[in-house]
C-alpha cells in the first residue's frame, strides 16, 4: 500500500479504498483563510469556541494557521457522503460524521508513514481525547490533533470547487469534507 502513495495521482484511489466517498488532489495555493469564517466560529453555534485546542482561539490565530500551511504545496481532499431519509434525519447525519472521522483517522495513520509531517485538517473538532486539556494543560497529542477546515478559516465549498470536487450531491445528502496537506 505504501508504494501506491509515492504516486500523487494514486492518493485519491487510496483514499477511496480507505472508505471515503469522494477524493481529489488539493493544490495548496487554492487555500484561502478568511476572517469571516473565523468570525462564524466566534458566534459559537457549534458550542466549541474556547473549549478545545483544535477550535478557536486554541488553534491559534489565522496568521498562525497560515504559517502552518505555508510549507505545503499539495494534499488531498476527502469526503464522506450519506443519504438522508429526509432533511431532518439527524441519526444518519451523526452516523455519517462518525464514519467520516473513522476513515479520517485510519487514512491519517496510513499517510503519516510516508508523510511524517502531514497536516491533517478535519471536519468538526478533534476527538482524539475523550476530554480536551484546554486551556489548563498542553495538548496531549499536538502532532496528531486536528482542527477543522473552518477553524482554519477555510470556505470548504470554495476549496472543493477550486480543486474539481463537488460539495453538494443532491437533496437529502450530507457530506463531510476534510483534507490532508502532504508535501
JSON list of N, CA and C in Angstrom, two decimals, residues 105-131:
[
{"chain": "A", "resi": 105, "resn": "UNK", "atom": "N", "xyz": [-9.18, 9.18, 10.59]},
{"chain": "A", "resi": 105, "resn": "UNK", "atom": "CA", "xyz": [-8.10, 8.73, 11.48]},
{"chain": "A", "resi": 105, "resn": "UNK", "atom": "C", "xyz": [-7.31, 7.59, 10.85]},
{"chain": "A", "resi": 106, "resn": "UNK", "atom": "N", "xyz": [-8.01, 6.64, 10.25]},
{"chain": "A", "resi": 106, "resn": "UNK", "atom": "CA", "xyz": [-7.34, 5.48, 9.64]},
{"chain": "A", "resi": 106, "resn": "UNK", "atom": "C", "xyz": [-6.44, 5.92, 8.48]},
{"chain": "A", "resi": 107, "resn": "UNK", "atom": "N", "xyz": [-6.94, 6.79, 7.63]},
{"chain": "A", "resi": 107, "resn": "UNK", "atom": "CA", "xyz": [-6.15, 7.25, 6.48]},
{"chain": "A", "resi": 107, "resn": "UNK", "atom": "C", "xyz": [-4.97, 8.11, 6.94]},
{"chain": "A", "resi": 108, "resn": "UNK", "atom": "N", "xyz": [-5.18, 8.86, 8.00]},
{"chain": "A", "resi": 108, "resn": "UNK", "atom": "CA", "xyz": [-4.07, 9.65, 8.55]},
{"chain": "A", "resi": 108, "resn": "UNK", "atom": "C", "xyz": [-2.92, 8.73, 8.96]},
{"chain": "A", "resi": 109, "resn": "UNK", "atom": "N", "xyz": [-3.22, 7.62, 9.61]},
{"chain": "A", "resi": 109, "resn": "UNK", "atom": "CA", "xyz": [-2.17, 6.68, 10.02]},
{"chain": "A", "resi": 109, "resn": "UNK", "atom": "C", "xyz": [-1.43, 6.12, 8.81]},
{"chain": "A", "resi": 110, "resn": "UNK", "atom": "N", "xyz": [-2.16, 5.82, 7.75]},
{"chain": "A", "resi": 110, "resn": "UNK", "atom": "CA", "xyz": [-1.54, 5.32, 6.52]},
{"chain": "A", "resi": 110, "resn": "UNK", "atom": "C", "xyz": [-0.63, 6.38, 5.91]},
{"chain": "A", "resi": 111, "resn": "UNK", "atom": "N", "xyz": [-1.15, 7.59, 5.77]},
{"chain": "A", "resi": 111, "resn": "UNK", "atom": "CA", "xyz": [-0.38, 8.67, 5.14]},
{"chain": "A", "resi": 111, "resn": "UNK", "atom": "C", "xyz": [0.83, 9.08, 5.97]},
{"chain": "A", "resi": 112, "resn": "UNK", "atom": "N", "xyz": [0.68, 9.07, 7.29]},
{"chain": "A", "resi": 112, "resn": "UNK", "atom": "CA", "xyz": [1.76, 9.52, 8.18]},
{"chain": "A", "resi": 112, "resn": "UNK", "atom": "C", "xyz": [3.01, 8.65, 8.04]},
{"chain": "A", "resi": 113, "resn": "UNK", "atom": "N", "xyz": [2.85, 7.40, 7.61]},
{"chain": "A", "resi": 113, "resn": "UNK", "atom": "CA", "xyz": [4.02, 6.52, 7.40]},
{"chain": "A", "resi": 113, "resn": "UNK", "atom": "C", "xyz": [4.92, 7.09, 6.30]},
{"chain": "A", "resi": 114, "resn": "UNK", "atom": "N", "xyz": [4.32, 7.63, 5.28]},
{"chain": "A", "resi": 114, "resn": "UNK", "atom": "CA", "xyz": [5.09, 8.20, 4.17]},
{"chain": "A", "resi": 114, "resn": "UNK", "atom": "C", "xyz": [5.33, 9.70, 4.32]},
{"chain": "A", "resi": 115, "resn": "UNK", "atom": "N", "xyz": [4.39, 10.37, 4.97]},
{"chain": "A", "resi": 115, "resn": "UNK", "atom": "CA", "xyz": [4.47, 11.82, 5.15]},
{"chain": "A", "resi": 115, "resn": "UNK", "atom": "C", "xyz": [4.42, 12.13, 6.65]},
{"chain": "A", "resi": 116, "resn": "UNK", "atom": "N", "xyz": [5.53, 11.98, 7.35]},
{"chain": "A", "resi": 116, "resn": "UNK", "atom": "CA", "xyz": [5.51, 12.17, 8.81]},
{"chain": "A", "resi": 116, "resn": "UNK", "atom": "C", "xyz": [5.11, 13.57, 9.25]},
{"chain": "A", "resi": 117, "resn": "UNK", "atom": "N", "xyz": [5.27, 14.55, 8.38]},
{"chain": "A", "resi": 117, "resn": "UNK", "atom": "CA", "xyz": [4.92, 15.93, 8.73]},
{"chain": "A", "resi": 117, "resn": "UNK", "atom": "C", "xyz": [3.57, 16.35, 8.18]},
{"chain": "A", "resi": 118, "resn": "UNK", "atom": "N", "xyz": [2.71, 15.39, 7.93]},
{"chain": "A", "resi": 118, "resn": "UNK", "atom": "CA", "xyz": [1.37, 15.63, 7.42]},
{"chain": "A", "resi": 118, "resn": "UNK", "atom": "C", "xyz": [0.64, 16.64, 8.31]},
{"chain": "A", "resi": 119, "resn": "UNK", "atom": "N", "xyz": [-0.19, 17.46, 7.69]},
{"chain": "A", "resi": 119, "resn": "UNK", "atom": "CA", "xyz": [-1.09, 18.33, 8.44]},
{"chain": "A", "resi": 119, "resn": "UNK", "atom": "C", "xyz": [-2.50, 17.88, 8.09]},
{"chain": "A", "resi": 120, "resn": "UNK", "atom": "N", "xyz": [-3.12, 17.19, 9.02]},
{"chain": "A", "resi": 120, "resn": "UNK", "atom": "CA", "xyz": [-4.48, 16.70, 8.82]},
{"chain": "A", "resi": 120, "resn": "UNK", "atom": "C", "xyz": [-5.46, 17.76, 9.33]},
{"chain": "A", "resi": 121, "resn": "UNK", "atom": "N", "xyz": [-6.41, 18.14, 8.48]},
{"chain": "A", "resi": 121, "resn": "UNK", "atom": "CA", "xyz": [-7.40, 19.16, 8.83]},
{"chain": "A", "resi": 121, "resn": "UNK", "atom": "C", "xyz": [-8.76, 18.52, 8.57]},
{"chain": "A", "resi": 122, "resn": "UNK", "atom": "N", "xyz": [-9.55, 18.40, 9.61]},
{"chain": "A", "resi": 122, "resn": "UNK", "atom": "CA", "xyz": [-10.75, 17.58, 9.54]},
{"chain": "A", "resi": 122, "resn": "UNK", "atom": "C", "xyz": [-12.05, 18.32, 9.41]},
{"chain": "A", "resi": 123, "resn": "UNK", "atom": "N", "xyz": [-13.10, 17.58, 9.72]},
{"chain": "A", "resi": 123, "resn": "UNK", "atom": "CA", "xyz": [-14.46, 18.09, 9.76]},
{"chain": "A", "resi": 123, "resn": "UNK", "atom": "C", "xyz": [-14.89, 18.03, 11.22]},
{"chain": "A", "resi": 124, "resn": "UNK", "atom": "N", "xyz": [-15.26, 19.16, 11.78]},
{"chain": "A", "resi": 124, "resn": "UNK", "atom": "CA", "xyz": [-15.60, 19.20, 13.19]},
{"chain": "A", "resi": 124, "resn": "UNK", "atom": "C", "xyz": [-14.35, 19.24, 14.05]},
{"chain": "A", "resi": 125, "resn": "UNK", "atom": "N", "xyz": [-14.56, 19.23, 15.34]},
{"chain": "A", "resi": 125, "resn": "UNK", "atom": "CA", "xyz": [-13.41, 19.36, 16.24]},
{"chain": "A", "resi": 125, "resn": "UNK", "atom": "C", "xyz": [-12.74, 18.01, 16.46]},
{"chain": "A", "resi": 126, "resn": "UNK", "atom": "N", "xyz": [-11.51, 18.07, 16.93]},
{"chain": "A", "resi": 126, "resn": "UNK", "atom": "CA", "xyz": [-10.71, 16.89, 17.22]},
{"chain": "A", "resi": 126, "resn": "UNK", "atom": "C", "xyz": [-11.42, 16.03, 18.28]},
{"chain": "A", "resi": 127, "resn": "UNK", "atom": "N", "xyz": [-11.37, 14.73, 18.11]},
{"chain": "A", "resi": 127, "resn": "UNK", "atom": "CA", "xyz": [-11.97, 13.82, 19.08]},
{"chain": "A", "resi": 127, "resn": "UNK", "atom": "C", "xyz": [-10.97, 12.75, 19.51]},
{"chain": "A", "resi": 128, "resn": "UNK", "atom": "N", "xyz": [-9.69, 13.04, 19.39]},
{"chain": "A", "resi": 128, "resn": "UNK", "atom": "CA", "xyz": [-8.66, 12.06, 19.78]},
{"chain": "A", "resi": 128, "resn": "UNK", "atom": "C", "xyz": [-8.76, 11.73, 21.26]},
{"chain": "A", "resi": 129, "resn": "UNK", "atom": "N", "xyz": [-9.09, 12.71, 22.08]},
{"chain": "A", "resi": 129, "resn": "UNK", "atom": "CA", "xyz": [-9.19, 12.50, 23.53]},
{"chain": "A", "resi": 129, "resn": "UNK", "atom": "C", "xyz": [-10.66, 12.61, 23.95]},
{"chain": "A", "resi": 130, "resn": "UNK", "atom": "N", "xyz": [-11.03, 11.84, 24.94]},
{"chain": "A", "resi": 130, "resn": "UNK", "atom": "CA", "xyz": [-12.40, 11.91, 25.46]},
{"chain": "A", "resi": 130, "resn": "UNK", "atom": "C", "xyz": [-12.68, 13.30, 26.04]},
{"chain": "A", "resi": 131, "resn": "UNK", "atom": "N", "xyz": [-11.65, 13.89, 26.67]},
{"chain": "A", "resi": 131, "resn": "UNK", "atom": "CA", "xyz": [-11.77, 15.23, 27.23]},
{"chain": "A", "resi": 131, "resn": "UNK", "atom": "C", "xyz": [-10.51, 16.01, 26.91]}
]
